[in-house]
RNA sequence: UCCCCAAUAGCUCAGCUGGUUAGAGCGAUUGACUGUUAAUCAAUAGGUCCCUGGUUCGAGUCCAGGUUGGGGAGCCA
């Protein structure tokens, strides 16, 4: 316990989230935070203070006769303050209470000539360049709080359902998952690595004695756990070294991968839909003020856009819409049928015409189904086996697999998953067909050898969920420090 | 990786078919005024016109290459 100062009791700091709801007029409190704006008058100075605990700011009132001019003149946007004073009813509009300062301590100054954040709207592109400071904006404060709530809600959802969280490895030696280019993990000298006689790099001298990479998915390891613990999920970082330059891709992102024994593809779809709805409901229940701010922000941005590019629904309306409607569940074959007979296809308005069964669906096709045809989230299942991964369960027709994609408006694929192939002979055949090295996967195959059972799972891209919940348009703005090609600053 | 677009003051942007000293709003500073709400009014300061090369008497402006950013596509979550 810190020793109390004589005469002047040191007050415990109260968070602004709690302060602004207080009606304990006359109570002495201490607030700490960062200055958003300062407005000066002859006799009185107003400071809006924010400490990240809420989207709302605390109005601090400094009486020029109480607080020394020398202190007031050093307060600028961005400065950190500790303010002790009394809670009073606000005389102005815009807030119920304000803090009448008795004492102000400047914890950290901010030079106004250099501080880049101004009390005005900044472009998201500019804020990305100052990601170390963008938490101090209302927008990123809101996003950060919503992000936390979603992380928490995900763990709550699975915990309440009796799932166990599994930490799957971040460094992996298997490169057989086929989920994209990987980042190599090595301690070998890049200029002069040890070489074998044929000139190839000799990884037996590397840290693990073999080539290793950052994980592209925790699925295979999660399957191992599920085939013993029944229901498990992972929630960890995922790395893809793809040269993807879009508003929906990151080189480092977070993924939720539940894996369930005794689930078929229908159980899998039920879980995916239930989870997404739970998360949306949680956001609506727990992030009211932040969502309201983000909604207003989005509406202002929408006004700059062309009418046809505007989203038809306001943010919270869009979230409610997901809650109120059952996701449309269709097979790939049905999707092709709808697309082939669509007026869009007949009038040749697709860049990639839909002319035969077996083609991979392009994002324009997915968007048509979700935004134009069904006008609700869509789950597509039973894709041709040629365009899907080796571990997906082959259907009796031997041409489709029990894959599932959950498609959302604007975002596209938010979830990808499948029922897994549990039959050892079929799995081995599929691996041969797709040139997956059996030898490296011996541990995966043993789960099919010893007590194999039907099981299923899926992957939810956490940042894509965040795009949907916050209404933001670029995935780089829903993660604090985005990793993209040519960018690993901060 | 491919296609398209952009880069000018701290920020957002204007700058025409190449032509003298490159502008505005916001922000900052100073002053005035005021229980203010991104306060208001006035004045002041503030520029490697992204980089390299080329065309030209002359390039912020035209051309080539590059860098960075944005939108779209592919890959996917």
Coordinates of C-alpha atoms (C1' of nucleotides) in Angstrom, one line a residue:
Chain A
X1 CA 0.0 0.0 0.0
X2 CA 1.4 3.4 -0.9
X3 CA 1.8 5.7 2.1
X4 CA -0.7 8.5 2.2
X5 CA 0.5 12.1 1.9
X6 CA 0.1 14.2 5.0
X7 CA -2.6 16.8 4.7
X8 CA -3.4 16.1 1.1
X9 CA -5.1 12.8 0.7
X10 CA -4.1 11.2 -2.6
X11 CA -7.3 10.2 -4.4
X12 CA -7.6 7.1 -6.3
X13 CA -8.1 7.8 -10.0
X14 CA -11.7 7.3 -11.3
X15 CA -12.2 6.1 -14.9
X16 CA -14.1 8.5 -17.1
X17 CA -16.6 5.9 -18.0
X18 CA -17.8 5.9 -14.4
X19 CA -17.3 9.6 -13.8
X20 CA -19.6 10.8 -16.5
X21 CA -22.5 8.8 -15.1
X22 CA -22.0 10.2 -11.6
X23 CA -24.4 12.6 -10.0
X24 CA -22.6 12.8 -6.7
X25 CA -22.4 16.6 -6.9
X26 CA -19.6 18.1 -4.8
X27 CA -17.7 14.8 -4.5
X28 CA -13.9 15.2 -4.8
X29 CA -12.4 12.9 -7.5
X30 CA -9.3 12.5 -9.6
X31 CA -9.4 11.9 -13.4
X32 CA -6.4 11.0 -15.6
X33 CA -6.3 11.0 -19.3
X34 CA -5.3 12.7 -22.6
X35 CA -6.4 16.1 -23.8
X36 CA -8.6 16.0 -26.9
X37 CA -9.2 19.8 -27.2
X38 CA -8.8 22.9 -25.1
X39 CA -11.1 25.9 -25.4
X40 CA -9.9 29.1 -23.7
X41 CA -11.9 32.0 -22.4
X42 CA -10.9 34.9 -20.4
X43 CA -11.9 33.5 -17.0
X44 CA -12.5 29.9 -17.8
X45 CA -10.8 27.1 -19.8
X46 CA -12.6 24.0 -21.0
X47 CA -10.7 20.7 -21.6
X48 CA -12.1 17.6 -23.1
X49 CA -10.3 14.6 -21.5
X50 CA -10.4 11.0 -22.7
X51 CA -8.9 7.9 -21.0
X52 CA -10.0 5.2 -23.4
X53 CA -12.6 3.8 -21.0
X54 CA -15.5 5.1 -23.1
X55 CA -16.2 6.9 -26.4
X56 CA -17.4 9.9 -24.3
X57 CA -15.1 12.7 -23.0
X58 CA -15.0 14.3 -19.7
X59 CA -15.4 18.1 -19.7
X60 CA -12.9 19.6 -17.3
X61 CA -13.4 23.2 -16.3
X62 CA -10.4 25.3 -15.2
X63 CA -11.0 28.5 -13.4
X64 CA -8.2 31.0 -14.3
X65 CA -8.2 32.1 -10.7
X66 CA -7.6 28.6 -9.3
X67 CA -5.2 27.1 -11.9
X68 CA -2.0 29.0 -12.6
X69 CA -1.6 30.5 -16.0
X70 CA 1.8 28.8 -16.3
X71 CA 0.1 25.4 -16.1
X72 CA -2.8 26.3 -18.4
X73 CA -0.5 27.5 -21.1
X74 CA 1.3 24.1 -21.2
X75 CA -1.9 22.2 -21.9
X76 CA -2.4 21.2 -25.5
X77 CA -4.1 18.5 -27.5
X78 CA -2.4 15.2 -26.7
X79 CA -1.0 16.1 -23.3
X80 CA -1.6 13.7 -20.4
X81 CA -3.2 15.2 -17.3
X82 CA -4.1 14.3 -13.8
X83 CA -7.0 16.5 -12.7
X84 CA -8.4 16.6 -9.1
X85 CA -11.6 18.4 -8.6
X86 CA -15.3 18.2 -7.7
X87 CA -18.1 16.8 -9.7
X88 CA -20.6 19.5 -10.6
X89 CA -23.7 19.8 -12.7
X90 CA -22.8 21.1 -16.1
X91 CA -24.0 24.5 -17.1
X92 CA -23.5 23.9 -20.8
X93 CA -25.3 21.6 -23.1
X94 CA -23.7 18.4 -24.3
X95 CA -23.0 16.8 -21.0
X96 CA -24.7 16.2 -17.7
X97 CA -21.7 16.6 -15.4
X98 CA -18.3 18.2 -15.5
X99 CA -15.2 18.2 -13.4
X100 CA -14.4 21.5 -11.8
X101 CA -10.6 21.4 -11.3
X102 CA -8.9 22.2 -8.0
X103 CA -5.6 21.0 -9.1
X104 CA -4.1 20.0 -12.4
X105 CA -0.9 18.1 -12.9
X106 CA 0.6 17.8 -16.4
X107 CA 1.9 14.2 -16.5
X108 CA 3.2 14.5 -20.1
X109 CA 3.3 17.5 -22.4
X110 CA 2.6 17.3 -26.1
X111 CA 4.3 19.9 -28.4
X112 CA 1.5 21.3 -30.5
X113 CA 3.9 22.0 -33.4
X114 CA 4.7 18.4 -33.6
X115 CA 1.6 16.5 -32.4
X116 CA 0.0 15.1 -35.6
X117 CA -3.6 14.7 -34.4
X118 CA -5.8 17.7 -34.8
X119 CA -9.2 18.2 -33.4
X120 CA -10.8 17.5 -36.8
X121 CA -11.5 14.6 -39.1
X122 CA -8.4 12.7 -40.4
X123 CA -8.4 10.3 -43.3
X124 CA -8.0 6.6 -42.4
X125 CA -5.0 6.4 -44.7
X126 CA -3.2 9.1 -42.7
X127 CA -4.1 7.5 -39.4
X128 CA -2.6 4.2 -40.6
X129 CA 0.7 6.0 -40.9
X130 CA 0.5 7.0 -37.3
X131 CA -0.9 3.8 -35.9
X132 CA 1.0 4.4 -32.6
X133 CA -1.2 7.4 -32.0
X134 CA -4.5 6.5 -33.7
X135 CA -5.8 4.8 -30.6
X136 CA -6.3 8.4 -29.4
X137 CA -9.0 9.0 -32.0
X138 CA -12.7 8.4 -31.3
X139 CA -12.9 5.9 -34.2
X140 CA -10.0 3.7 -33.1
X141 CA -11.0 3.9 -29.4
X142 CA -14.4 2.6 -30.4
X143 CA -12.9 -0.1 -32.7
X144 CA -10.4 -1.2 -30.0
X145 CA -13.2 -1.6 -27.4
X146 CA -15.4 -3.5 -29.8
X147 CA -12.5 -5.7 -30.7
X148 CA -12.0 -6.5 -27.1
X149 CA -15.7 -7.3 -26.6
X150 CA -15.6 -9.7 -29.6
X151 CA -12.6 -11.5 -28.3
X152 CA -14.2 -11.9 -24.9
X153 CA -17.5 -12.9 -26.5
X154 CA -15.9 -15.6 -28.5
X155 CA -14.3 -17.2 -25.5
X156 CA -17.6 -16.9 -23.6
X157 CA -19.6 -18.5 -26.4
X158 CA -17.4 -21.6 -26.5
X159 CA -16.8 -21.8 -22.8
X160 CA -20.6 -21.7 -22.2
X161 CA -21.0 -24.6 -24.7
X162 CA -18.3 -26.8 -23.0
X163 CA -15.6 -26.3 -25.7
X164 CA -11.9 -26.3 -24.7
X165 CA -9.5 -23.7 -25.9
X166 CA -6.4 -25.2 -27.5
X167 CA -3.2 -23.4 -28.1
X168 CA -2.0 -24.9 -31.4
X169 CA 1.6 -24.3 -32.4
X170 CA 2.7 -21.1 -34.1
X171 CA 5.8 -22.7 -35.6
X172 CA 5.0 -25.7 -37.7
X173 CA 7.0 -28.2 -39.8
X174 CA 4.2 -29.3 -41.9
X175 CA 3.7 -27.4 -45.2
X176 CA 1.0 -29.8 -46.4
X177 CA -2.0 -27.8 -45.5
X178 CA -2.2 -26.0 -48.8
X179 CA -3.6 -22.8 -47.3
X180 CA -1.2 -20.5 -49.0
X181 CA 2.4 -19.3 -49.0
X182 CA 4.2 -19.6 -45.7
X183 CA 6.7 -17.5 -43.8
X184 CA 9.9 -19.5 -43.3
X185 CA 11.2 -19.6 -39.7
X186 CA 15.0 -20.1 -39.6
X187 CA 18.2 -19.2 -37.8
X188 CA 20.4 -20.1 -40.7
X189 CA 22.7 -17.4 -42.1
X190 CA 20.7 -15.9 -45.1
X191 CA 23.9 -14.9 -46.9
X192 CA 25.8 -18.2 -46.5
X193 CA 23.6 -21.0 -45.3
X194 CA 25.0 -24.5 -44.9
X195 CA 24.6 -26.5 -48.1
X196 CA 24.3 -30.2 -49.0
X197 CA 26.5 -31.7 -51.7
X198 CA 23.9 -30.9 -54.4
X199 CA 23.9 -27.3 -53.4
X200 CA 20.5 -27.2 -51.7
X201 CA 20.2 -25.6 -48.3
X202 CA 20.9 -28.1 -45.5
X203 CA 18.1 -27.6 -43.0
X204 CA 19.5 -30.3 -40.7
X205 CA 21.6 -27.5 -39.3
X206 CA 18.6 -25.3 -38.6
X207 CA 17.2 -24.8 -35.2
X208 CA 14.6 -27.6 -35.5
X209 CA 16.7 -29.7 -37.8
X210 CA 14.2 -29.3 -40.6
X211 CA 12.4 -26.5 -42.5
X212 CA 9.8 -24.8 -40.4
X213 CA 7.2 -22.1 -41.0
X214 CA 4.7 -19.9 -39.2
X215 CA 1.3 -21.5 -39.1
X216 CA -1.3 -20.9 -41.7
X217 CA -4.0 -22.8 -39.7
X218 CA -4.4 -24.6 -36.4
X219 CA -7.0 -26.9 -37.9
X220 CA -5.0 -30.1 -38.2
X221 CA -3.8 -29.9 -34.6
X222 CA -7.3 -28.9 -33.5
X223 CA -8.6 -32.1 -35.1
X224 CA -6.1 -34.1 -33.0
X225 CA -7.5 -32.5 -29.8
X226 CA -11.1 -32.8 -30.9
X227 CA -10.7 -36.6 -31.5
X228 CA -10.3 -37.0 -27.8
X229 CA -11.7 -33.8 -26.1
X230 CA -14.9 -33.8 -28.3
X231 CA -15.3 -30.0 -28.7
X232 CA -12.3 -27.6 -28.9
X233 CA -11.5 -24.3 -30.5
X234 CA -8.4 -22.3 -31.3
X235 CA -8.1 -18.6 -31.4
X236 CA -4.7 -17.5 -32.4
X237 CA -2.5 -15.7 -34.9
X238 CA -2.3 -17.0 -38.5
X239 CA 0.3 -16.0 -41.1
X240 CA 0.0 -16.0 -44.9
X241 CA 2.9 -14.9 -47.1
X242 CA 0.5 -14.3 -50.0
X243 CA 1.1 -11.1 -51.9
X244 CA -2.4 -10.0 -51.3
X245 CA -3.2 -6.3 -51.7
X246 CA -6.8 -6.0 -50.8
X247 CA -9.0 -4.4 -48.1
X248 CA -9.9 -7.9 -46.9
X249 CA -6.5 -9.6 -46.5
X250 CA -3.7 -9.4 -43.9
X251 CA -0.3 -11.3 -43.7
X252 CA -0.9 -11.7 -40.0
X253 CA -4.4 -12.1 -38.8
X254 CA -6.4 -13.9 -36.0
X255 CA -8.5 -16.9 -36.7
X256 CA -11.1 -18.8 -34.6
X257 CA -11.2 -22.5 -35.5
X258 CA -13.6 -24.7 -33.7
X259 CA -13.4 -28.5 -34.3
X260 CA -16.1 -30.9 -33.1
X261 CA -16.2 -34.7 -32.9
X262 CA -19.5 -36.3 -33.8
X263 CA -20.6 -33.2 -35.8
X264 CA -21.8 -33.6 -39.4
X265 CA -21.9 -30.8 -41.8
X266 CA -25.4 -29.7 -40.7
X267 CA -24.3 -29.6 -37.0
X268 CA -21.4 -27.6 -38.3
X269 CA -23.6 -25.1 -40.1
X270 CA -25.9 -24.8 -37.0
X271 CA -22.9 -23.9 -34.9
X272 CA -21.5 -21.4 -37.4
X273 CA -24.8 -19.6 -37.6
X274 CA -25.4 -19.7 -33.8
X275 CA -21.9 -18.3 -33.1
X276 CA -22.2 -15.5 -35.6
X277 CA -25.6 -14.5 -34.2
X278 CA -24.4 -14.7 -30.7
X279 CA -21.4 -12.4 -31.5
X280 CA -23.6 -9.9 -33.2
X281 CA -26.1 -9.9 -30.3
X282 CA -23.2 -9.5 -27.9
X283 CA -22.0 -6.4 -29.7
X284 CA -25.4 -4.9 -29.8
X285 CA -25.8 -5.5 -26.1
X286 CA -22.4 -4.5 -24.9
X287 CA -21.0 -1.9 -27.4
X288 CA -24.0 0.4 -27.7
X289 CA -22.3 3.8 -27.6
X290 CA -19.3 2.7 -29.7
X291 CA -21.6 1.2 -32.4
X292 CA -23.7 4.3 -32.4
X293 CA -20.6 6.4 -33.0
X294 CA -19.3 4.0 -35.7
X295 CA -22.7 4.1 -37.4
X296 CA -22.7 7.9 -37.5
X297 CA -19.2 7.8 -38.9
X298 CA -20.2 5.4 -41.6
X299 CA -23.2 7.4 -42.5
X300 CA -21.1 10.5 -43.0
X301 CA -18.7 8.6 -45.1
X302 CA -21.6 7.2 -47.2
X303 CA -22.7 10.7 -48.1
X304 CA -19.4 11.1 -50.0
X305 CA -20.1 8.0 -52.1
X306 CA -22.2 7.5 -55.2
X307 CA -25.7 6.5 -54.6
X308 CA -25.3 3.0 -56.0
X309 CA -22.3 2.3 -53.8
X310 CA -24.0 3.2 -50.6
X311 CA -25.0 0.4 -48.3
X312 CA -28.7 0.0 -48.1
X313 CA -28.8 -0.4 -44.3
X314 CA -27.5 1.6 -41.4
X315 CA -24.9 -0.3 -39.2
X316 CA -27.1 -1.4 -36.4
X317 CA -30.0 -2.1 -38.8
X318 CA -27.6 -4.4 -40.7
X319 CA -26.6 -6.2 -37.5
X320 CA -30.3 -6.7 -36.6
X321 CA -30.9 -8.0 -40.0
X322 CA -28.4 -10.8 -39.5
X323 CA -30.0 -11.7 -36.2
X324 CA -33.6 -11.8 -37.6
X325 CA -33.0 -13.9 -40.6
X326 CA -32.1 -17.6 -41.0
X327 CA -29.0 -18.0 -43.2
X328 CA -29.9 -19.3 -46.6
X329 CA -28.4 -22.8 -47.0
X330 CA -27.7 -24.0 -50.6
X331 CA -25.5 -26.4 -52.3
X332 CA -22.9 -25.4 -54.8
X333 CA -25.0 -27.1 -57.5
X334 CA -28.0 -25.0 -56.6
X335 CA -25.8 -21.9 -56.5
X336 CA -24.6 -22.6 -60.0
X337 CA -28.2 -23.1 -61.1
X338 CA -29.3 -19.7 -59.7
X339 CA -26.3 -17.9 -61.2
X340 CA -26.6 -19.5 -64.6
X341 CA -30.3 -18.5 -64.8
X342 CA -29.8 -15.1 -63.3
X343 CA -30.6 -12.0 -65.4
X344 CA -27.0 -10.9 -64.6
X345 CA -25.6 -13.9 -66.4
X346 CA -28.0 -13.7 -69.3
X347 CA -27.2 -10.1 -69.9
X348 CA -23.5 -10.9 -69.6
X349 CA -23.0 -8.6 -66.7
X350 CA -20.6 -11.0 -64.9
X351 CA -16.9 -10.6 -65.8
X352 CA -16.6 -14.3 -65.4
X353 CA -19.7 -15.9 -67.1
X354 CA -21.3 -18.9 -65.3
X355 CA -21.4 -21.5 -68.0
X356 CA -20.8 -24.9 -66.4
X357 CA -20.7 -26.9 -63.2
X358 CA -17.3 -27.1 -61.7
X359 CA -16.1 -23.6 -62.0
X360 CA -14.8 -21.8 -58.9
X361 CA -17.2 -19.1 -57.7
X362 CA -15.8 -15.6 -58.1
X363 CA -16.4 -12.9 -55.6
X364 CA -18.8 -11.2 -58.0
X365 CA -20.9 -14.4 -58.0
X366 CA -20.8 -14.6 -54.2
X367 CA -21.9 -11.0 -53.9
X368 CA -24.7 -11.5 -56.4
X369 CA -26.1 -14.4 -54.4
X370 CA -25.8 -12.6 -51.0
X371 CA -26.6 -9.0 -52.0
X372 CA -28.9 -9.4 -54.9
X373 CA -30.6 -12.8 -55.0
X374 CA -31.1 -14.0 -51.4
X375 CA -30.4 -10.7 -49.6
X376 CA -29.3 -12.5 -46.5
X377 CA -26.1 -14.4 -45.4
X378 CA -25.7 -17.5 -47.4
X379 CA -24.1 -20.8 -46.6
X380 CA -22.9 -22.8 -49.7
X381 CA -22.1 -26.5 -49.3
X382 CA -21.0 -29.5 -51.3
X383 CA -18.4 -28.0 -53.6
X384 CA -16.7 -29.9 -56.4
X385 CA -13.8 -31.9 -54.8
X386 CA -11.3 -30.5 -57.3
X387 CA -11.5 -27.0 -55.9
X388 CA -11.4 -27.9 -52.2
X389 CA -8.8 -29.2 -49.7
X390 CA -7.8 -32.8 -49.3
X391 CA -9.2 -33.2 -45.7
X392 CA -12.8 -32.5 -46.7
X393 CA -15.2 -35.5 -46.6
X394 CA -16.1 -36.9 -50.0
X395 CA -19.8 -37.2 -50.7
X396 CA -21.4 -40.4 -52.0
X397 CA -21.5 -38.9 -55.5
X398 CA -17.7 -38.9 -55.4
X399 CA -17.6 -35.5 -57.2
X400 CA -18.4 -33.2 -54.3
X401 CA -17.1 -32.7 -50.8
X402 CA -18.8 -31.5 -47.6
X403 CA -17.3 -28.1 -47.6
X404 CA -19.1 -25.0 -46.3
X405 CA -18.6 -21.3 -47.0
X406 CA -20.5 -18.7 -45.1
X407 CA -20.9 -15.6 -47.2
X408 CA -21.7 -12.2 -45.8
X409 CA -22.7 -9.0 -47.6
X410 CA -19.7 -6.8 -48.5
X411 CA -17.2 -9.0 -46.8
X412 CA -17.7 -12.2 -48.8
X413 CA -16.3 -15.3 -47.2
X414 CA -16.3 -14.9 -43.5
X415 CA -16.2 -18.6 -42.6
X416 CA -14.8 -21.6 -44.5
X417 CA -15.1 -25.1 -43.1
X418 CA -16.1 -28.7 -43.7
X419 CA -17.0 -32.0 -42.4
X420 CA -13.6 -33.8 -42.3
X421 CA -12.8 -37.0 -44.1
X422 CA -12.7 -39.6 -41.3
X423 CA -12.2 -42.7 -43.5
X424 CA -8.6 -43.6 -43.7
X425 CA -8.7 -45.2 -47.2
X426 CA -10.6 -42.3 -48.7
X427 CA -8.3 -39.8 -47.1
X428 CA -5.2 -41.6 -48.4
X429 CA -6.6 -41.7 -51.9
X430 CA -7.4 -38.0 -51.7
X431 CA -3.9 -37.2 -50.5
X432 CA -2.4 -39.1 -53.4
X433 CA -4.6 -37.3 -55.9
X434 CA -3.6 -33.9 -54.5
X435 CA 0.1 -34.8 -54.0
X436 CA 0.1 -34.4 -50.2
X437 CA 3.1 -36.2 -48.7
X438 CA 1.7 -39.0 -46.5
X439 CA 5.0 -39.4 -44.6
X440 CA 4.9 -36.0 -43.0
X441 CA 1.3 -36.4 -42.0
X442 CA 1.7 -39.7 -40.1
X443 CA 0.3 -38.2 -36.9
X444 CA -2.8 -36.8 -38.6
X445 CA -3.4 -40.2 -40.3
X446 CA -3.2 -42.1 -37.1
X447 CA -6.3 -40.4 -35.7
X448 CA -8.1 -42.1 -38.6
X449 CA -6.5 -45.3 -37.8
X450 CA -7.3 -45.3 -34.1
X451 CA -10.9 -44.7 -33.2
X452 CA -11.8 -42.4 -36.0
X453 CA -15.2 -40.6 -35.9
X454 CA -17.2 -38.2 -38.0
X455 CA -16.1 -34.7 -37.1
X456 CA -16.3 -31.1 -38.4
X457 CA -14.9 -27.7 -38.0
X458 CA -14.5 -24.3 -39.6
X459 CA -12.4 -21.2 -39.6
X460 CA -13.7 -17.7 -38.8
X461 CA -11.5 -14.8 -39.8
X462 CA -11.6 -12.5 -36.8
X463 CA -10.8 -9.3 -38.6
X464 CA -13.5 -10.1 -41.2
X465 CA -15.9 -10.4 -38.4
X466 CA -14.7 -7.0 -37.1
X467 CA -15.3 -5.5 -40.5
X468 CA -18.9 -6.6 -40.4
X469 CA -19.5 -5.6 -36.8
X470 CA -17.9 -2.1 -37.1
X471 CA -18.9 -1.3 -40.7
X472 CA -15.3 -0.4 -41.5
X473 CA -14.3 -0.8 -45.1
X474 CA -10.6 -1.7 -44.8
X475 CA -9.2 -4.7 -42.7
X476 CA -6.1 -2.6 -41.8
X477 CA -8.4 -0.4 -39.7
X478 CA -9.8 -3.2 -37.5
X479 CA -6.4 -4.5 -36.2
X480 CA -4.1 -2.3 -34.2
X481 CA -0.9 -2.9 -36.2
X482 CA -1.7 -4.4 -39.6
X483 CA 0.9 -6.6 -41.4
X484 CA 0.6 -6.3 -45.2
X485 CA 3.1 -6.7 -48.1
X486 CA 5.8 -4.0 -47.7
X487 CA 4.5 -2.9 -44.4
X488 CA 5.6 -4.0 -40.9
X489 CA 6.0 -0.6 -39.2
X490 CA 5.2 -0.4 -35.5
Chain B
rU1 C1' 1.0 -10.8 -58.8
rC2 C1' -2.4 -8.2 -62.6
rC3 C1' -5.7 -3.8 -64.0
rC4 C1' -7.0 1.3 -62.8
rC5 C1' -6.1 5.9 -60.0
rA6 C1' -3.3 9.2 -57.0
rA7 C1' 1.2 11.7 -54.6
rU8 C1' 1.6 19.8 -54.0
rA9 C1' 2.0 23.4 -46.5
rG10 C1' 1.2 19.6 -40.3
rC11 C1' -4.0 17.6 -42.4
rU12 C1' -7.7 17.8 -46.7
rC13 C1' -7.2 19.5 -51.4
rA14 C1' -7.1 23.4 -55.9
rG15 C1' -3.4 24.6 -59.4
rC16 C1' -6.6 24.9 -67.1
rU17 C1' -3.9 23.4 -73.5
rG18 C1' 4.0 23.8 -70.1
rG19 C1' 5.2 30.5 -69.0
rU20 C1' 7.2 35.3 -63.9
rU21 C1' 6.8 35.4 -56.9
rA22 C1' 2.7 27.8 -56.2
rG23 C1' -2.9 29.0 -53.5
rA24 C1' -7.5 27.9 -50.2
rG25 C1' -9.8 25.7 -46.0
rC26 C1' -8.6 23.4 -41.5
rG27 C1' -4.5 23.0 -37.8
rA28 C1' -0.3 25.8 -35.2
rU29 C1' 1.4 30.6 -33.2
rU30 C1' 0.1 35.7 -31.5
rG31 C1' -3.8 39.1 -30.3
rA32 C1' -9.1 40.2 -29.4
rC33 C1' -13.7 38.3 -27.5
rU34 C1' -16.7 35.0 -25.2
rG35 C1' -19.7 29.0 -20.1
rU36 C1' -17.1 26.8 -24.4
rU37 C1' -18.6 21.9 -27.3
rA38 C1' -14.0 20.4 -33.9
rA39 C1' -15.8 27.9 -30.2
rU40 C1' -15.6 32.7 -33.0
rC41 C1' -12.9 37.0 -35.4
rA42 C1' -8.1 39.1 -37.1
rA43 C1' -3.0 38.7 -38.2
rU44 C1' 1.6 35.8 -38.7
rA45 C1' 4.6 31.7 -39.8
rG46 C1' 4.6 27.4 -42.7
rG47 C1' 6.7 24.3 -49.4
rU48 C1' 12.8 18.9 -51.4
rC49 C1' 5.4 20.3 -55.7
rC50 C1' 7.4 11.7 -53.9
rC51 C1' 12.4 10.0 -56.2
rU52 C1' 15.7 9.4 -60.6
rG53 C1' 16.4 10.4 -65.5
rG54 C1' 14.5 12.6 -70.1
rU55 C1' 11.9 16.3 -73.6
rU56 C1' 12.0 21.7 -73.7
rC57 C1' 14.5 28.4 -74.0
rG58 C1' 11.4 27.1 -69.7
rA59 C1' 8.4 21.4 -66.0
rG60 C1' 4.2 21.2 -60.0
rU61 C1' 2.2 20.5 -65.2
rC62 C1' 4.6 16.4 -70.6
rC63 C1' 7.5 11.3 -71.2
rA64 C1' 10.1 6.8 -69.0
rG65 C1' 11.5 4.0 -64.8
rG66 C1' 11.0 3.5 -59.6
rU67 C1' 8.8 4.3 -54.5
rU68 C1' 4.6 4.8 -51.5
rG69 C1' -0.7 5.0 -50.9
rG70 C1' -5.9 3.9 -52.6
rG71 C1' -9.8 1.1 -55.4
rG72 C1' -10.8 -3.5 -58.0
rA73 C1' -9.2 -8.8 -59.3
rG74 C1' -6.7 -13.3 -58.0
rC75 C1' -5.3 -16.2 -53.5
rC76 C1' -8.2 -16.9 -49.1
rA77 C1' -10.2 -16.1 -43.5

